[in-house]
mmCIF file with all atom_site columns, C-alpha atoms in Angstrom:
data_model
loop_
_atom_site.group_PDB
_atom_site.id
_atom_site.type_symbol
_atom_site.label_atom_id
_atom_site.label_alt_id
_atom_site.label_comp_id
_atom_site.label_asym_id
_atom_site.label_entity_id
_atom_site.label_seq_id
_atom_site.pdbx_PDB_ins_code
_atom_site.Cartn_x
_atom_site.Cartn_y
_atom_site.Cartn_z
_atom_site.occupancy
_atom_site.B_iso_or_equiv
_atom_site.pdbx_formal_charge
_atom_site.auth_seq_id
_atom_site.auth_comp_id
_atom_site.auth_asym_id
_atom_site.auth_atom_id
_atom_site.pdbx_PDB_model_num
ATOM 1   C CA . MET E 1 1   ? 55.152 17.769  -116.545 1.00 0.00 ? 1   MET E CA 1
ATOM 2   C CA . ALA E 1 2   ? 55.571 18.804  -120.194 1.00 0.00 ? 2   ALA E CA 1
ATOM 3   C CA . HIS E 1 3   ? 55.928 15.918  -122.676 1.00 0.00 ? 3   HIS E CA 1
ATOM 4   C CA . PRO E 1 4   ? 58.551 16.192  -125.353 1.00 0.00 ? 4   PRO E CA 1
ATOM 5   C CA . PRO E 1 5   ? 56.969 16.248  -129.024 1.00 0.00 ? 5   PRO E CA 1
ATOM 6   C CA . HIS E 1 6   ? 55.907 13.075  -130.463 1.00 0.00 ? 6   HIS E CA 1
ATOM 7   C CA . SER E 1 7   ? 58.435 11.283  -132.804 1.00 0.00 ? 7   SER E CA 1
ATOM 8   C CA . PRO E 1 8   ? 57.552 11.139  -136.331 1.00 0.00 ? 8   PRO E CA 1
ATOM 9   C CA . GLY E 1 9   ? 57.434 7.354   -136.259 1.00 0.00 ? 9   GLY E CA 1
ATOM 10  C CA . PHE E 1 10  ? 54.964 7.264   -133.444 1.00 0.00 ? 10  PHE E CA 1
ATOM 11  C CA . LEU E 1 11  ? 52.742 9.882   -135.232 1.00 0.00 ? 11  LEU E CA 1
ATOM 12  C CA . ALA E 1 12  ? 52.868 7.669   -138.257 1.00 0.00 ? 12  ALA E CA 1
ATOM 13  C CA . LEU E 1 13  ? 51.670 4.700   -136.396 1.00 0.00 ? 13  LEU E CA 1
ATOM 14  C CA . VAL E 1 14  ? 48.823 6.728   -134.737 1.00 0.00 ? 14  VAL E CA 1
ATOM 15  C CA . LYS E 1 15  ? 47.771 8.148   -138.077 1.00 0.00 ? 15  LYS E CA 1
ATOM 16  C CA . ASP E 1 16  ? 47.585 4.573   -139.576 1.00 0.00 ? 16  ASP E CA 1
ATOM 17  C CA . ALA E 1 17  ? 45.529 3.335   -136.569 1.00 0.00 ? 17  ALA E CA 1
ATOM 18  C CA . LYS E 1 18  ? 43.204 6.270   -136.685 1.00 0.00 ? 18  LYS E CA 1
ATOM 19  C CA . SER E 1 19  ? 42.332 5.401   -140.383 1.00 0.00 ? 19  SER E CA 1
ATOM 20  C CA . ARG E 1 20  ? 40.625 2.383   -138.997 1.00 0.00 ? 20  ARG E CA 1
ATOM 21  C CA . VAL E 1 21  ? 39.433 3.474   -135.653 1.00 0.00 ? 21  VAL E CA 1
ATOM 22  C CA . ARG E 1 22  ? 36.186 5.361   -134.776 1.00 0.00 ? 22  ARG E CA 1
ATOM 23  C CA . GLU E 1 23  ? 36.599 8.363   -132.435 1.00 0.00 ? 23  GLU E CA 1
ATOM 24  C CA . PHE E 1 24  ? 34.172 10.269  -130.275 1.00 0.00 ? 24  PHE E CA 1
ATOM 25  C CA . THR E 1 25  ? 34.858 13.829  -129.453 1.00 0.00 ? 25  THR E CA 1
ATOM 26  C CA . ILE E 1 26  ? 34.513 14.567  -125.708 1.00 0.00 ? 26  ILE E CA 1
ATOM 27  C CA . GLU E 1 27  ? 31.201 16.387  -126.439 1.00 0.00 ? 27  GLU E CA 1
ATOM 28  C CA . GLU E 1 28  ? 29.870 13.454  -128.307 1.00 0.00 ? 28  GLU E CA 1
ATOM 29  C CA . TYR E 1 29  ? 30.848 10.998  -125.782 1.00 0.00 ? 29  TYR E CA 1
ATOM 30  C CA . ARG E 1 30  ? 28.989 13.255  -123.104 1.00 0.00 ? 30  ARG E CA 1
ATOM 31  C CA . ALA E 1 31  ? 25.983 13.478  -125.216 1.00 0.00 ? 31  ALA E CA 1
ATOM 32  C CA . ARG E 1 32  ? 25.656 9.781   -125.769 1.00 0.00 ? 32  ARG E CA 1
ATOM 33  C CA . LEU E 1 33  ? 26.026 9.220   -121.970 1.00 0.00 ? 33  LEU E CA 1
ATOM 34  C CA . ALA E 1 34  ? 23.267 11.879  -121.536 1.00 0.00 ? 34  ALA E CA 1
ATOM 35  C CA . ARG E 1 35  ? 20.998 9.853   -123.857 1.00 0.00 ? 35  ARG E CA 1
ATOM 36  C CA . GLY E 1 36  ? 21.461 6.814   -121.605 1.00 0.00 ? 36  GLY E CA 1
ATOM 37  C CA . GLU E 1 37  ? 23.865 5.017   -123.891 1.00 0.00 ? 37  GLU E CA 1
ATOM 38  C CA . ALA E 1 38  ? 25.846 2.394   -121.900 1.00 0.00 ? 38  ALA E CA 1
ATOM 39  C CA . TRP E 1 39  ? 29.513 2.709   -122.777 1.00 0.00 ? 39  TRP E CA 1
ATOM 40  C CA . VAL E 1 40  ? 32.502 1.131   -120.715 1.00 0.00 ? 40  VAL E CA 1
ATOM 41  C CA . LEU E 1 41  ? 35.251 3.700   -120.251 1.00 0.00 ? 41  LEU E CA 1
ATOM 42  C CA . ILE E 1 42  ? 38.694 2.190   -120.243 1.00 0.00 ? 42  ILE E CA 1
ATOM 43  C CA . ASP E 1 43  ? 41.539 4.478   -119.264 1.00 0.00 ? 43  ASP E CA 1
ATOM 44  C CA . THR E 1 44  ? 44.628 3.069   -121.079 1.00 0.00 ? 44  THR E CA 1
ATOM 45  C CA . ARG E 1 45  ? 47.208 5.412   -119.550 1.00 0.00 ? 45  ARG E CA 1
ATOM 46  C CA . GLU E 1 46  ? 50.140 4.336   -117.181 1.00 0.00 ? 46  GLU E CA 1
ATOM 47  C CA . ASP E 1 47  ? 49.574 3.716   -113.407 1.00 0.00 ? 47  ASP E CA 1
ATOM 48  C CA . HIS E 1 48  ? 51.038 7.182   -112.265 1.00 0.00 ? 48  HIS E CA 1
ATOM 49  C CA . GLU E 1 49  ? 48.792 8.935   -114.777 1.00 0.00 ? 49  GLU E CA 1
ATOM 50  C CA . TRP E 1 50  ? 45.679 7.165   -113.499 1.00 0.00 ? 50  TRP E CA 1
ATOM 51  C CA . GLU E 1 51  ? 46.563 7.873   -109.674 1.00 0.00 ? 51  GLU E CA 1
ATOM 52  C CA . ALA E 1 52  ? 47.045 11.622  -110.630 1.00 0.00 ? 52  ALA E CA 1
ATOM 53  C CA . GLY E 1 53  ? 43.510 11.876  -112.021 1.00 0.00 ? 53  GLY E CA 1
ATOM 54  C CA . HIS E 1 54  ? 41.066 9.889   -114.085 1.00 0.00 ? 54  HIS E CA 1
ATOM 55  C CA . LEU E 1 55  ? 37.736 10.362  -115.552 1.00 0.00 ? 55  LEU E CA 1
ATOM 56  C CA . PRO E 1 56  ? 34.471 9.472   -113.357 1.00 0.00 ? 56  PRO E CA 1
ATOM 57  C CA . ASP E 1 57  ? 33.384 5.878   -113.924 1.00 0.00 ? 57  ASP E CA 1
ATOM 58  C CA . ALA E 1 58  ? 36.621 4.927   -115.811 1.00 0.00 ? 58  ALA E CA 1
ATOM 59  C CA . ILE E 1 59  ? 38.187 1.536   -115.355 1.00 0.00 ? 59  ILE E CA 1
ATOM 60  C CA . HIS E 1 60  ? 41.953 1.336   -115.770 1.00 0.00 ? 60  HIS E CA 1
ATOM 61  C CA . ILE E 1 61  ? 43.553 -1.185  -118.010 1.00 0.00 ? 61  ILE E CA 1
ATOM 62  C CA . SER E 1 62  ? 46.877 0.371   -119.241 1.00 0.00 ? 62  SER E CA 1
ATOM 63  C CA . LYS E 1 63  ? 48.127 0.038   -122.932 1.00 0.00 ? 63  LYS E CA 1
ATOM 64  C CA . GLY E 1 64  ? 50.704 -2.114  -121.799 1.00 0.00 ? 64  GLY E CA 1
ATOM 65  C CA . ILE E 1 65  ? 48.422 -4.860  -120.727 1.00 0.00 ? 65  ILE E CA 1
ATOM 66  C CA . ILE E 1 66  ? 44.999 -4.219  -122.486 1.00 0.00 ? 66  ILE E CA 1
ATOM 67  C CA . GLU E 1 67  ? 45.385 -6.926  -125.161 1.00 0.00 ? 67  GLU E CA 1
ATOM 68  C CA . ARG E 1 68  ? 46.365 -9.650  -122.337 1.00 0.00 ? 68  ARG E CA 1
ATOM 69  C CA . GLU E 1 69  ? 43.626 -8.588  -120.176 1.00 0.00 ? 69  GLU E CA 1
ATOM 70  C CA . ILE E 1 70  ? 40.547 -7.504  -122.303 1.00 0.00 ? 70  ILE E CA 1
ATOM 71  C CA . GLU E 1 71  ? 39.013 -10.740 -122.959 1.00 0.00 ? 71  GLU E CA 1
ATOM 72  C CA . ARG E 1 72  ? 39.173 -11.779 -119.191 1.00 0.00 ? 72  ARG E CA 1
ATOM 73  C CA . ALA E 1 73  ? 37.556 -8.258  -118.277 1.00 0.00 ? 73  ALA E CA 1
ATOM 74  C CA . PHE E 1 74  ? 34.991 -8.251  -121.379 1.00 0.00 ? 74  PHE E CA 1
ATOM 75  C CA . PRO E 1 75  ? 34.541 -11.447 -123.045 1.00 0.00 ? 75  PRO E CA 1
ATOM 76  C CA . ASP E 1 76  ? 31.639 -10.235 -125.178 1.00 0.00 ? 76  ASP E CA 1
ATOM 77  C CA . GLN E 1 77  ? 33.520 -8.714  -128.256 1.00 0.00 ? 77  GLN E CA 1
ATOM 78  C CA . ALA E 1 78  ? 30.300 -6.441  -128.885 1.00 0.00 ? 78  ALA E CA 1
ATOM 79  C CA . THR E 1 79  ? 30.707 -4.596  -125.687 1.00 0.00 ? 79  THR E CA 1
ATOM 80  C CA . PRO E 1 80  ? 30.566 -0.894  -126.325 1.00 0.00 ? 80  PRO E CA 1
ATOM 81  C CA . LEU E 1 81  ? 34.077 0.319   -125.160 1.00 0.00 ? 81  LEU E CA 1
ATOM 82  C CA . VAL E 1 82  ? 35.347 3.800   -125.271 1.00 0.00 ? 82  VAL E CA 1
ATOM 83  C CA . LEU E 1 83  ? 39.223 3.858   -124.768 1.00 0.00 ? 83  LEU E CA 1
ATOM 84  C CA . GLN E 1 84  ? 40.868 7.027   -123.557 1.00 0.00 ? 84  GLN E CA 1
ATOM 85  C CA . CYS E 1 85  ? 44.504 8.079   -122.845 1.00 0.00 ? 85  CYS E CA 1
ATOM 86  C CA . GLY E 1 86  ? 46.101 11.470  -122.333 1.00 0.00 ? 86  GLY E CA 1
ATOM 87  C CA . GLY E 1 87  ? 45.274 12.921  -125.670 1.00 0.00 ? 87  GLY E CA 1
ATOM 88  C CA . GLY E 1 88  ? 43.763 10.171  -127.939 1.00 0.00 ? 88  GLY E CA 1
ATOM 89  C CA . PHE E 1 89  ? 46.892 8.639   -129.580 1.00 0.00 ? 89  PHE E CA 1
ATOM 90  C CA . ARG E 1 90  ? 47.595 5.673   -127.373 1.00 0.00 ? 90  ARG E CA 1
ATOM 91  C CA . SER E 1 91  ? 43.802 4.983   -127.159 1.00 0.00 ? 91  SER E CA 1
ATOM 92  C CA . ALA E 1 92  ? 43.703 4.934   -130.845 1.00 0.00 ? 92  ALA E CA 1
ATOM 93  C CA . LEU E 1 93  ? 46.508 2.414   -130.981 1.00 0.00 ? 93  LEU E CA 1
ATOM 94  C CA . ALA E 1 94  ? 45.015 0.288   -128.346 1.00 0.00 ? 94  ALA E CA 1
ATOM 95  C CA . ALA E 1 95  ? 41.563 0.435   -130.045 1.00 0.00 ? 95  ALA E CA 1
ATOM 96  C CA . ASP E 1 96  ? 42.998 -0.547  -133.438 1.00 0.00 ? 96  ASP E CA 1
ATOM 97  C CA . ASN E 1 97  ? 44.540 -3.729  -131.584 1.00 0.00 ? 97  ASN E CA 1
ATOM 98  C CA . LEU E 1 98  ? 41.260 -4.548  -129.988 1.00 0.00 ? 98  LEU E CA 1
ATOM 99  C CA . GLN E 1 99  ? 39.503 -4.463  -133.389 1.00 0.00 ? 99  GLN E CA 1
ATOM 100 C CA . LYS E 1 100 ? 42.175 -6.827  -134.744 1.00 0.00 ? 100 LYS E CA 1
ATOM 101 C CA . MET E 1 101 ? 41.281 -9.051  -131.877 1.00 0.00 ? 101 MET E CA 1
ATOM 102 C CA . GLY E 1 102 ? 37.662 -9.150  -132.906 1.00 0.00 ? 102 GLY E CA 1
ATOM 103 C CA . TYR E 1 103 ? 36.067 -6.359  -130.947 1.00 0.00 ? 103 TYR E CA 1
ATOM 104 C CA . THR E 1 104 ? 33.346 -4.644  -133.020 1.00 0.00 ? 104 THR E CA 1
ATOM 105 C CA . ASN E 1 105 ? 32.232 -1.748  -130.966 1.00 0.00 ? 105 ASN E CA 1
ATOM 106 C CA . VAL E 1 106 ? 35.521 0.115   -129.810 1.00 0.00 ? 106 VAL E CA 1
ATOM 107 C CA . VAL E 1 107 ? 36.021 3.830   -129.871 1.00 0.00 ? 107 VAL E CA 1
ATOM 108 C CA . SER E 1 108 ? 38.880 6.146   -129.051 1.00 0.00 ? 108 SER E CA 1
ATOM 109 C CA . LEU E 1 109 ? 38.134 9.362   -127.180 1.00 0.00 ? 109 LEU E CA 1
ATOM 110 C CA . ASP E 1 110 ? 39.863 12.238  -129.199 1.00 0.00 ? 110 ASP E CA 1
ATOM 111 C CA . GLY E 1 111 ? 41.268 14.813  -126.654 1.00 0.00 ? 111 GLY E CA 1
ATOM 112 C CA . GLY E 1 112 ? 41.429 12.197  -123.877 1.00 0.00 ? 112 GLY E CA 1
ATOM 113 C CA . TYR E 1 113 ? 42.120 13.171  -120.334 1.00 0.00 ? 113 TYR E CA 1
ATOM 114 C CA . THR E 1 114 ? 43.836 16.501  -121.126 1.00 0.00 ? 114 THR E CA 1
ATOM 115 C CA . GLY E 1 115 ? 40.840 17.630  -123.384 1.00 0.00 ? 115 GLY E CA 1
ATOM 116 C CA . TRP E 1 116 ? 38.560 16.552  -120.472 1.00 0.00 ? 116 TRP E CA 1
ATOM 117 C CA . VAL E 1 117 ? 40.414 18.690  -117.958 1.00 0.00 ? 117 VAL E CA 1
ATOM 118 C CA . GLN E 1 118 ? 40.729 21.680  -120.292 1.00 0.00 ? 118 GLN E CA 1
ATOM 119 C CA . ARG E 1 119 ? 37.079 21.706  -120.553 1.00 0.00 ? 119 ARG E CA 1
ATOM 120 C CA . GLY E 1 120 ? 36.760 21.868  -116.702 1.00 0.00 ? 120 GLY E CA 1
ATOM 121 C CA . LEU E 1 121 ? 35.023 18.567  -116.376 1.00 0.00 ? 121 LEU E CA 1
ATOM 122 C CA . PRO E 1 122 ? 35.122 16.526  -113.292 1.00 0.00 ? 122 PRO E CA 1
ATOM 123 C CA . VAL E 1 123 ? 37.988 14.191  -112.445 1.00 0.00 ? 123 VAL E CA 1
ATOM 124 C CA . GLU E 1 124 ? 38.605 11.629  -109.656 1.00 0.00 ? 124 GLU E CA 1
ATOM 125 C CA . LYS E 1 125 ? 41.926 10.982  -107.884 1.00 0.00 ? 125 LYS E CA 1
ATOM 126 C CA . GLY E 1 126 ? 43.521 7.789   -106.757 1.00 0.00 ? 126 GLY E CA 1
#
């Protein structure tokens, strides 16, 4: 299902958030994992997106509840977190909020699920 173009207001919010958020490319993220770095991958997409397919080893905490649930799931604010969504916009917004909450090692995955799939990388269903 094709999504309509993003609205100017949404894009302005994302641009602002990305000015404060660190991003990994998919290649950089995979290289870090290959070197043995331990990152927690959080898929911030909606339930129906998660069910249709997600990255291996991801956990699901949607953008709608991540600020409410993150401290319970990861009380250590230094936990290395990579947030991922469909393309890297919602995850940047969520990463910005987590930083405001005191999380110090949060990264957004640029390209997200769409970029991962476009590269032919493995996904899981359900």
